[in-house]
PDB file of C-alpha atoms in Angstrom:
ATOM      1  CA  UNK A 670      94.594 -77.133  15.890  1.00  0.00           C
ATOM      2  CA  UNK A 671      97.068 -78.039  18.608  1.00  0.00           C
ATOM      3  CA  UNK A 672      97.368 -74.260  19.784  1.00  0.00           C
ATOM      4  CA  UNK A 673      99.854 -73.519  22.979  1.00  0.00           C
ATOM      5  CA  UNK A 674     101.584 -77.715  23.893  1.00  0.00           C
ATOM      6  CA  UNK A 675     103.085 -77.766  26.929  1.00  0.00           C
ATOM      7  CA  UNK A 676     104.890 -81.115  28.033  1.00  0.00           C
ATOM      8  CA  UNK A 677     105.711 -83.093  30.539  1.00  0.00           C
ATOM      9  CA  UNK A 678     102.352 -82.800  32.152  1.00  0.00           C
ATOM     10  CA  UNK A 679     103.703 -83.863  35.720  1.00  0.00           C
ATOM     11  CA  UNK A 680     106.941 -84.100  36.981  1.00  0.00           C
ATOM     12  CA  UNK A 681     108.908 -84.536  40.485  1.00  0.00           C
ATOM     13  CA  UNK A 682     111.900 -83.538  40.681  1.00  0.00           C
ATOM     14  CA  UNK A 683     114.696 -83.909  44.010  1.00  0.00           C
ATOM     15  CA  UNK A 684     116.106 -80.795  45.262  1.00  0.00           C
ATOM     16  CA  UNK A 685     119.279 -79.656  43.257  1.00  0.00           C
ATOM     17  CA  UNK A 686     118.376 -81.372  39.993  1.00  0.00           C
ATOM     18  CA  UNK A 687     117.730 -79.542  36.945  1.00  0.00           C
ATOM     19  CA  UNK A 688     115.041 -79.895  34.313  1.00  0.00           C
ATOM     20  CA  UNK A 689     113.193 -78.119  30.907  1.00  0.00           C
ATOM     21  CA  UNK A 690     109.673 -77.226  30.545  1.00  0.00           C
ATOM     22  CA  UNK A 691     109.029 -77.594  26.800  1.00  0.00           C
ATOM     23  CA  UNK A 692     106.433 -75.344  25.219  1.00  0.00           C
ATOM     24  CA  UNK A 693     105.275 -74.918  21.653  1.00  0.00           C
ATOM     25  CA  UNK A 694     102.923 -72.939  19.726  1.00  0.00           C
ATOM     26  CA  UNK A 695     101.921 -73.467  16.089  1.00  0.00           C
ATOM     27  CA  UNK A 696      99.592 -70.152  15.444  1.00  0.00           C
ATOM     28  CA  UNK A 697     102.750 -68.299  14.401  1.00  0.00           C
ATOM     29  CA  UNK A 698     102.382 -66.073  17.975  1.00  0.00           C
ATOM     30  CA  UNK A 699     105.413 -63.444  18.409  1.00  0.00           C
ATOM     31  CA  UNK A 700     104.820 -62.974  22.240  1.00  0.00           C
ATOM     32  CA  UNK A 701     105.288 -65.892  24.354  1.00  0.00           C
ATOM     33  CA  UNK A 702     105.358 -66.456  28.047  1.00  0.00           C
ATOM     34  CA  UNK A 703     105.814 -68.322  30.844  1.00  0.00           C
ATOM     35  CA  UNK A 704     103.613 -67.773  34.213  1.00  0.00           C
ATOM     36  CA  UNK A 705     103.791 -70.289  37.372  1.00  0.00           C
ATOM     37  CA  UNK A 706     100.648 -70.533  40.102  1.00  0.00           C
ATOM     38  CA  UNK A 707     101.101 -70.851  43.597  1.00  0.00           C
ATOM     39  CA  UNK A 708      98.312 -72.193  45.912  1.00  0.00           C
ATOM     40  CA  UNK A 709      95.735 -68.991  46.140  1.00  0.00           C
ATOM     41  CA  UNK A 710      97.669 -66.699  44.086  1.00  0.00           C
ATOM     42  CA  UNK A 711      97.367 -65.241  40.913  1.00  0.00           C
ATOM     43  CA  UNK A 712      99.732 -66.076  37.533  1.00  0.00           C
ATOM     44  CA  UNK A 713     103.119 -64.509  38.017  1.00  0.00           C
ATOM     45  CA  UNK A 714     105.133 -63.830  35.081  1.00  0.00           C
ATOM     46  CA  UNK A 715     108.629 -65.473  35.109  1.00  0.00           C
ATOM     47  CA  UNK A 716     109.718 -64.649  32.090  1.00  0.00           C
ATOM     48  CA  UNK A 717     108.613 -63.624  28.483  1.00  0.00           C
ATOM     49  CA  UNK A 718     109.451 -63.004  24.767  1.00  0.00           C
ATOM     50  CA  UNK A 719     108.431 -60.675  22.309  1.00  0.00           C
ATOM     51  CA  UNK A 720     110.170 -62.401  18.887  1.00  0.00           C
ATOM     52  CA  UNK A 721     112.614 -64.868  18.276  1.00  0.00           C
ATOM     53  CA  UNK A 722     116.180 -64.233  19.951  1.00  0.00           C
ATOM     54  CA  UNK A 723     114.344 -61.138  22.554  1.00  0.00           C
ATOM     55  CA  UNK A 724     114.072 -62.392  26.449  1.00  0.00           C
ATOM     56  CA  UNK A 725     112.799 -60.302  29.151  1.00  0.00           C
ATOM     57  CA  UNK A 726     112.520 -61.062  32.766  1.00  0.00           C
ATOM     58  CA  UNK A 727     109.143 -60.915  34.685  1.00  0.00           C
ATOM     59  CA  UNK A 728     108.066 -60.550  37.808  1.00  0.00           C
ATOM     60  CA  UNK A 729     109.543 -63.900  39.558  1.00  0.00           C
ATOM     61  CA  UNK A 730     112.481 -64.621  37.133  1.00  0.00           C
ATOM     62  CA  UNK A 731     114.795 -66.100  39.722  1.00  0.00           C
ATOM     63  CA  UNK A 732     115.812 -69.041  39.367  1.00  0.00           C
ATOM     64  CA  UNK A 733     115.014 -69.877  36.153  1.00  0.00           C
ATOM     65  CA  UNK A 734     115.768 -69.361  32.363  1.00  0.00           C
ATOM     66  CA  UNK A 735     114.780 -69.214  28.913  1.00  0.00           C
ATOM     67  CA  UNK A 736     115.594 -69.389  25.413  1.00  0.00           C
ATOM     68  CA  UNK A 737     113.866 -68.099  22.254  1.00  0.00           C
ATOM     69  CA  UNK A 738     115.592 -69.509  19.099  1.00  0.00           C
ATOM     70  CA  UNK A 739     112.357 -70.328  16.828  1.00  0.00           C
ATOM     71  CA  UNK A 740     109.176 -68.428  17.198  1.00  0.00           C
ATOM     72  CA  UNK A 741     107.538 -71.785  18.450  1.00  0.00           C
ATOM     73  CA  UNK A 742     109.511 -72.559  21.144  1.00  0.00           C
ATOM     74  CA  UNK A 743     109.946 -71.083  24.256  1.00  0.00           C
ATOM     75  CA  UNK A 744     111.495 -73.717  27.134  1.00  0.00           C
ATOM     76  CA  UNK A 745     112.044 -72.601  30.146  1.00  0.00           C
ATOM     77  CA  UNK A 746     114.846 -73.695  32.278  1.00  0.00           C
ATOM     78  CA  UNK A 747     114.735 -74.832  35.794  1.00  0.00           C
ATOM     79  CA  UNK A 748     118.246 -75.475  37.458  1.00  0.00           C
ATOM     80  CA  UNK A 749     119.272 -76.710  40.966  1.00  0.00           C
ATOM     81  CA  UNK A 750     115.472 -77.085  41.818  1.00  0.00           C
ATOM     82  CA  UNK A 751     114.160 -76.239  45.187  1.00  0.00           C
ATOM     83  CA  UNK A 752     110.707 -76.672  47.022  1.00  0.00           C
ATOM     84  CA  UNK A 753     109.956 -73.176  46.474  1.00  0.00           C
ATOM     85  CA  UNK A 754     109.876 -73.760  42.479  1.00  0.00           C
ATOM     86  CA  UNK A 755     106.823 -76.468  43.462  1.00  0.00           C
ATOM     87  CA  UNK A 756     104.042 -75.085  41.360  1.00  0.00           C
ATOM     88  CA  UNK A 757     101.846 -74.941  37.993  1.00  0.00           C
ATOM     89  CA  UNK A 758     103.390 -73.313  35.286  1.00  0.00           C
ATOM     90  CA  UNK A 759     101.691 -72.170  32.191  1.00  0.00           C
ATOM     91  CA  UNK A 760     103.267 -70.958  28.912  1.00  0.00           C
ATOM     92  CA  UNK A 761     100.904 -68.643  26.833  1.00  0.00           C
ATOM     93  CA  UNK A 762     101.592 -66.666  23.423  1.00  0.00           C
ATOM     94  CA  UNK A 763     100.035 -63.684  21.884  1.00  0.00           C
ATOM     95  CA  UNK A 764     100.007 -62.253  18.568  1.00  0.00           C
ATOM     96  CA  UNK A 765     100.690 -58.818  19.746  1.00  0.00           C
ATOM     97  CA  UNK A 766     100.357 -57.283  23.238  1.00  0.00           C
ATOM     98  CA  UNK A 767      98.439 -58.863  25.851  1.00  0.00           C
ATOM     99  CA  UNK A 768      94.963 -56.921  24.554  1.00  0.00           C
ATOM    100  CA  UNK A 769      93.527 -59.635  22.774  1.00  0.00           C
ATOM    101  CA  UNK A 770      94.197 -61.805  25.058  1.00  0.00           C
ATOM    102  CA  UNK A 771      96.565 -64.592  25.502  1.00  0.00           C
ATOM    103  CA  UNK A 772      96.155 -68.515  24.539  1.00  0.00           C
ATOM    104  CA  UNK A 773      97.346 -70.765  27.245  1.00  0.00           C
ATOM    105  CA  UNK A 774      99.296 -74.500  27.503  1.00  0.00           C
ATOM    106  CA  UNK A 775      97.259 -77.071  29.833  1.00  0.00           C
ATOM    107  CA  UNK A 776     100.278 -76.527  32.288  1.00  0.00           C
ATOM    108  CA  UNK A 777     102.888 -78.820  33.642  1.00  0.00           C
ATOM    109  CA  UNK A 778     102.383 -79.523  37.519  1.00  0.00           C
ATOM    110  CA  UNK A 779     105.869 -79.644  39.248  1.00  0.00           C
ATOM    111  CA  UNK A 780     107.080 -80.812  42.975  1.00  0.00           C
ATOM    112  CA  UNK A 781     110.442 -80.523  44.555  1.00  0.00           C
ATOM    113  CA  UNK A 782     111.168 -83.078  46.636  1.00  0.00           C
TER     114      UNK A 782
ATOM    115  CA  UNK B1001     102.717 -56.384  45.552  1.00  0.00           C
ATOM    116  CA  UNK B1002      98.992 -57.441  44.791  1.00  0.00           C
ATOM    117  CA  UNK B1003      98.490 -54.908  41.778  1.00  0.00           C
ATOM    118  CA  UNK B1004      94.902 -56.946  41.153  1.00  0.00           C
ATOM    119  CA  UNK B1005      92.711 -58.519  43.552  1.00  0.00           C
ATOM    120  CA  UNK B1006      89.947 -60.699  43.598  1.00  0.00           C
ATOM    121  CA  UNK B1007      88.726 -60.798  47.268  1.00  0.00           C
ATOM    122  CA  UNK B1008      86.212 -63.483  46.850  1.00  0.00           C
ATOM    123  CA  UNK B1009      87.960 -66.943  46.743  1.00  0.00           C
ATOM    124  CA  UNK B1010      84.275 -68.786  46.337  1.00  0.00           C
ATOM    125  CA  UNK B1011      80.492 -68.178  44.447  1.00  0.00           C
ATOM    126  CA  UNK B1012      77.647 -70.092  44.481  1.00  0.00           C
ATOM    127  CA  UNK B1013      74.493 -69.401  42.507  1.00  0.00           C
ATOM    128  CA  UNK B1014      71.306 -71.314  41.419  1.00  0.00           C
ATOM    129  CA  UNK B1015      71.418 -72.219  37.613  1.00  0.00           C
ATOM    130  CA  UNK B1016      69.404 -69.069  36.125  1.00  0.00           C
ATOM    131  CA  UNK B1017      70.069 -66.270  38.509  1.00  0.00           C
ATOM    132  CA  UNK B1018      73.105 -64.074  37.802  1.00  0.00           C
ATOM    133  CA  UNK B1019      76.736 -64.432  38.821  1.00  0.00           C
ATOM    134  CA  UNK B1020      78.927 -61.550  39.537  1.00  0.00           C
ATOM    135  CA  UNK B1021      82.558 -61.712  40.140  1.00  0.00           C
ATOM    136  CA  UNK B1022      84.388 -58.817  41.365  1.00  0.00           C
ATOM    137  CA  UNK B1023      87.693 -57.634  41.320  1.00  0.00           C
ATOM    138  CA  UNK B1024      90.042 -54.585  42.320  1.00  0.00           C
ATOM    139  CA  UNK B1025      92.917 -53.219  40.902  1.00  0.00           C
ATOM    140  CA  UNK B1026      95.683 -50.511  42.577  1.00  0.00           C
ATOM    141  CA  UNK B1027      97.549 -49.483  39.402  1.00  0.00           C
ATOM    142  CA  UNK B1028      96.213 -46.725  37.221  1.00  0.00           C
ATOM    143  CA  UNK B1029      98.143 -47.472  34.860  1.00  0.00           C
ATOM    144  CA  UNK B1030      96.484 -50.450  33.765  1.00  0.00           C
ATOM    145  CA  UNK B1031      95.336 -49.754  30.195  1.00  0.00           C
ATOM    146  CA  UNK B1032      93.105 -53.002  29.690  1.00  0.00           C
ATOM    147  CA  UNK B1033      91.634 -55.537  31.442  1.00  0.00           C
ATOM    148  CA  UNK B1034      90.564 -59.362  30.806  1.00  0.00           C
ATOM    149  CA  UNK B1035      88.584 -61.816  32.300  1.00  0.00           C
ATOM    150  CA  UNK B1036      89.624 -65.652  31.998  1.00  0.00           C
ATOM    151  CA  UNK B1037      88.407 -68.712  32.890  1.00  0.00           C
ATOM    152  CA  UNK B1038      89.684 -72.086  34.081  1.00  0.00           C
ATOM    153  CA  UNK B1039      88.481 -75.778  34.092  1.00  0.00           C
ATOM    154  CA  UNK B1040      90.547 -77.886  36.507  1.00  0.00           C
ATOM    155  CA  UNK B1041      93.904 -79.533  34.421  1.00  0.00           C
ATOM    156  CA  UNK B1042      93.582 -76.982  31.495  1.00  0.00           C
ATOM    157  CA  UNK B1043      95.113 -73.234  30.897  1.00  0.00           C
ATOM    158  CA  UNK B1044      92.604 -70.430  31.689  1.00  0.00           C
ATOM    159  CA  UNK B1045      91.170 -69.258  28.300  1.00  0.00           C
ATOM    160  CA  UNK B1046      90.069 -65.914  27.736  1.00  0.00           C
ATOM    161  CA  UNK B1047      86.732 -64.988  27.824  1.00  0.00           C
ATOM    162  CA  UNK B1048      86.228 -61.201  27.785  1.00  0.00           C
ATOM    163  CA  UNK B1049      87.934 -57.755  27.948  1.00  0.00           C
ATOM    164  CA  UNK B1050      87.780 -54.156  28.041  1.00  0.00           C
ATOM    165  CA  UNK B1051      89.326 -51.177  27.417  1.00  0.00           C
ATOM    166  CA  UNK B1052      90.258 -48.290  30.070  1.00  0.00           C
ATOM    167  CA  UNK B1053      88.510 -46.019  28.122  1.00  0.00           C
ATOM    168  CA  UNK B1054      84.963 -47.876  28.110  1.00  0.00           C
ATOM    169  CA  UNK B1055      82.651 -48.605  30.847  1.00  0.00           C
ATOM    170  CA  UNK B1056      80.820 -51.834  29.591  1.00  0.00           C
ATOM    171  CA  UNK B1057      81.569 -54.466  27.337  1.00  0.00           C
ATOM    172  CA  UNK B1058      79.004 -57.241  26.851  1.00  0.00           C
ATOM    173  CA  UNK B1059      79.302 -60.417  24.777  1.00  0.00           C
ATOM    174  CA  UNK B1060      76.370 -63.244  25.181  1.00  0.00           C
ATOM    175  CA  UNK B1061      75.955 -63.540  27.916  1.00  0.00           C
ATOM    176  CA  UNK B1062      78.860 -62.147  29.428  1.00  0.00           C
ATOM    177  CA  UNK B1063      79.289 -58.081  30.480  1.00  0.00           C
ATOM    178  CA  UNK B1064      82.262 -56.531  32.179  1.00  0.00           C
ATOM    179  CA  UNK B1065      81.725 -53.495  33.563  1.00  0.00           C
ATOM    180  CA  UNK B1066      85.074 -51.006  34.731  1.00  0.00           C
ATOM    181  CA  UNK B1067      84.977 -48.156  37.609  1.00  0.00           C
ATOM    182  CA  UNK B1068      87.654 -46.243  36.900  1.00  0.00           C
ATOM    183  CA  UNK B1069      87.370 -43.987  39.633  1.00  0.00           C
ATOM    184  CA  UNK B1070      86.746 -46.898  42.054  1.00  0.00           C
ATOM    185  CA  UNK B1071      89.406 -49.210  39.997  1.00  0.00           C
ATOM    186  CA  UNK B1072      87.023 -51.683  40.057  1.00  0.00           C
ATOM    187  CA  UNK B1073      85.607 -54.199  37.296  1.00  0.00           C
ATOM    188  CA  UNK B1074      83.294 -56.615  37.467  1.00  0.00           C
ATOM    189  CA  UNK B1075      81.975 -59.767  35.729  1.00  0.00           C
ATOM    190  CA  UNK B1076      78.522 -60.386  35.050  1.00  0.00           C
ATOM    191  CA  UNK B1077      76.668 -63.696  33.992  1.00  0.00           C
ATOM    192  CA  UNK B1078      73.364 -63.749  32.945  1.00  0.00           C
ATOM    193  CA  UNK B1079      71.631 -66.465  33.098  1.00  0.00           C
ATOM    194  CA  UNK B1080      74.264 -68.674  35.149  1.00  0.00           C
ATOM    195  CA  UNK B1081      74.420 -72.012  33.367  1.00  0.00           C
ATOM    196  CA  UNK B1082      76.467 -75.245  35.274  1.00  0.00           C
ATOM    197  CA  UNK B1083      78.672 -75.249  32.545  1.00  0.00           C
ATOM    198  CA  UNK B1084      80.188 -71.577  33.677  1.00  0.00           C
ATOM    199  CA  UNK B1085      81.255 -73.746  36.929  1.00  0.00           C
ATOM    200  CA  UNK B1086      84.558 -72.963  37.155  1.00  0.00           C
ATOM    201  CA  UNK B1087      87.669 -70.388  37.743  1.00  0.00           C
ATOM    202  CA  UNK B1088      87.444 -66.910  36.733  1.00  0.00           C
ATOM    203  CA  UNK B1089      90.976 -64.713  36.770  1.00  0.00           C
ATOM    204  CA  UNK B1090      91.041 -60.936  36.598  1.00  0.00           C
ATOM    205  CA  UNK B1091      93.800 -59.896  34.501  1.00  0.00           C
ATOM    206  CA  UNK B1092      95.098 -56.212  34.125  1.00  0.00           C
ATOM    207  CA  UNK B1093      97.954 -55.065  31.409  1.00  0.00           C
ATOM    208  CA  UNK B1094     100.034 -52.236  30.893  1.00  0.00           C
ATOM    209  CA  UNK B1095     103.553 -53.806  30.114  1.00  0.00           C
ATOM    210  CA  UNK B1096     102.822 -56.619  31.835  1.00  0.00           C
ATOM    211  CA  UNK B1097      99.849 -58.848  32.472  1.00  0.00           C
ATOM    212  CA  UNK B1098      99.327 -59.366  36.195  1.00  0.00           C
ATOM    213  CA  UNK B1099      96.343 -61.299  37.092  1.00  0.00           C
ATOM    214  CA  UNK B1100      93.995 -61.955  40.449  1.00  0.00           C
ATOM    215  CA  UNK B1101      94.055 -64.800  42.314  1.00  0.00           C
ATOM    216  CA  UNK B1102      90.627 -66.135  40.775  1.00  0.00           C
ATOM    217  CA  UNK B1103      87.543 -66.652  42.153  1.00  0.00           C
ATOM    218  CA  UNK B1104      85.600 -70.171  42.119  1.00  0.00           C
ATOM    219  CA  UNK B1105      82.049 -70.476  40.947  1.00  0.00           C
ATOM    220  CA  UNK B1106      79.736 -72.996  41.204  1.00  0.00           C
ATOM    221  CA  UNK B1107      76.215 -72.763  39.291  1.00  0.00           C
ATOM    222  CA  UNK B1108      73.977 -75.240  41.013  1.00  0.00           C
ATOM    223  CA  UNK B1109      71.356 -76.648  38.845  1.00  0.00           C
TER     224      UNK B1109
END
């Protein structure tokens, strides 16, 4: 019953290096997503997938990028970090649309050094 | 843009009494709406929604109640418990889910 798996669960990274948030999801979701949370702000949606092989961008996509080759996986790409990218992120997944709600990873808590 | 706002970053109530957590919205678009919550070091989980086309939707002892006119919904807990102690998101969909900023409680026993 492992749901939404998000790993690493911490990470530091130096400014200009490049890294991959991993996240899996083993109730056989179709819509998957990946939200970041600033310090007093809401979830913004970076990016998100509807099925395997379909991307969209979000709200805050820059920066950043993701792949969709299974319909567990959905990683999403960081490259030539910088401080701004310091922040929670959170992958989710959905059966549908976002109506019934969406199941969310215990996050992954990054800093830019 | 803020499409949904929760102006209250903080609630306290005594253990028993009720909690309400408010929250405003701009878009009229929004079709449905969600409340989540959130334990420190874990994903928000969702707790309750409603349509655009109701008014109230209770569960337990949870009810969210929308104001369309006002775009306005609101969260209401009943009796408070400690274990509700945590972060509550607003959440609003159309294409997108865009969500408050979340608003602490605290239950005090």
């Amino acid at each position: 019953n492992a749901g939404v798996t998000q790993t690493p669960k911490f990470r530091i990274l130096k400014i200009g290096q490049s890294m991959t948030l991993q996240c899996t999801q083993d109730m056989n979701h179709n819509y998957m997503y990946w939200y970041r949370q600033d310090p007093g702000m809401g979830l913004k949606l970076i990016y998100y997938s509807v099925g395997a092989g379909i991307t969209d961008k979000g709200e805050v996509p820059n920066g950043y990028n993701v792949s969709r080759s299974t319909t567990e996986d959905f990683p999403l790409r960081l490259e030539l970090a910088a401080p701004s990218q310091t922040s929670v992120y959170f992958c989710a997944s959905s059966y549908s649309d976002s109506n019934y709600g969406y199941t969310f990873g215990s996050g992954t808590r990054l800093t830019v050094v | 843009d803020q499409q949904v706002k929760q102006n209250s970053p903080s609630l306290s109530v005594q253990e028993g009494r009720i909690s309400i957590l408010n929250c405003d919205y701009t878009n009229s678009m929004f079709d449905y709406f969600l409340w989540y919550k959130k334990y420190p070091a874990e994903g928000p989980t969702f707790l309750i929604s409603i349509s655009s086309i109701k008014d109230k939707n209770e569960d337990g002892r949870f009810t969210v109640f929308l104001n369309k006119s006002a775009k306005h919904l609101s969260l209401h807990i009943v009796p408070s418990q400690p274990g509700d102690s945590a972060v509550y998101f607003c959440a609003a969909s159309y294409n997108d889910m865009r969500f408050g900023a979340g608003t602490r409680l605290t239950v005090k026993p």
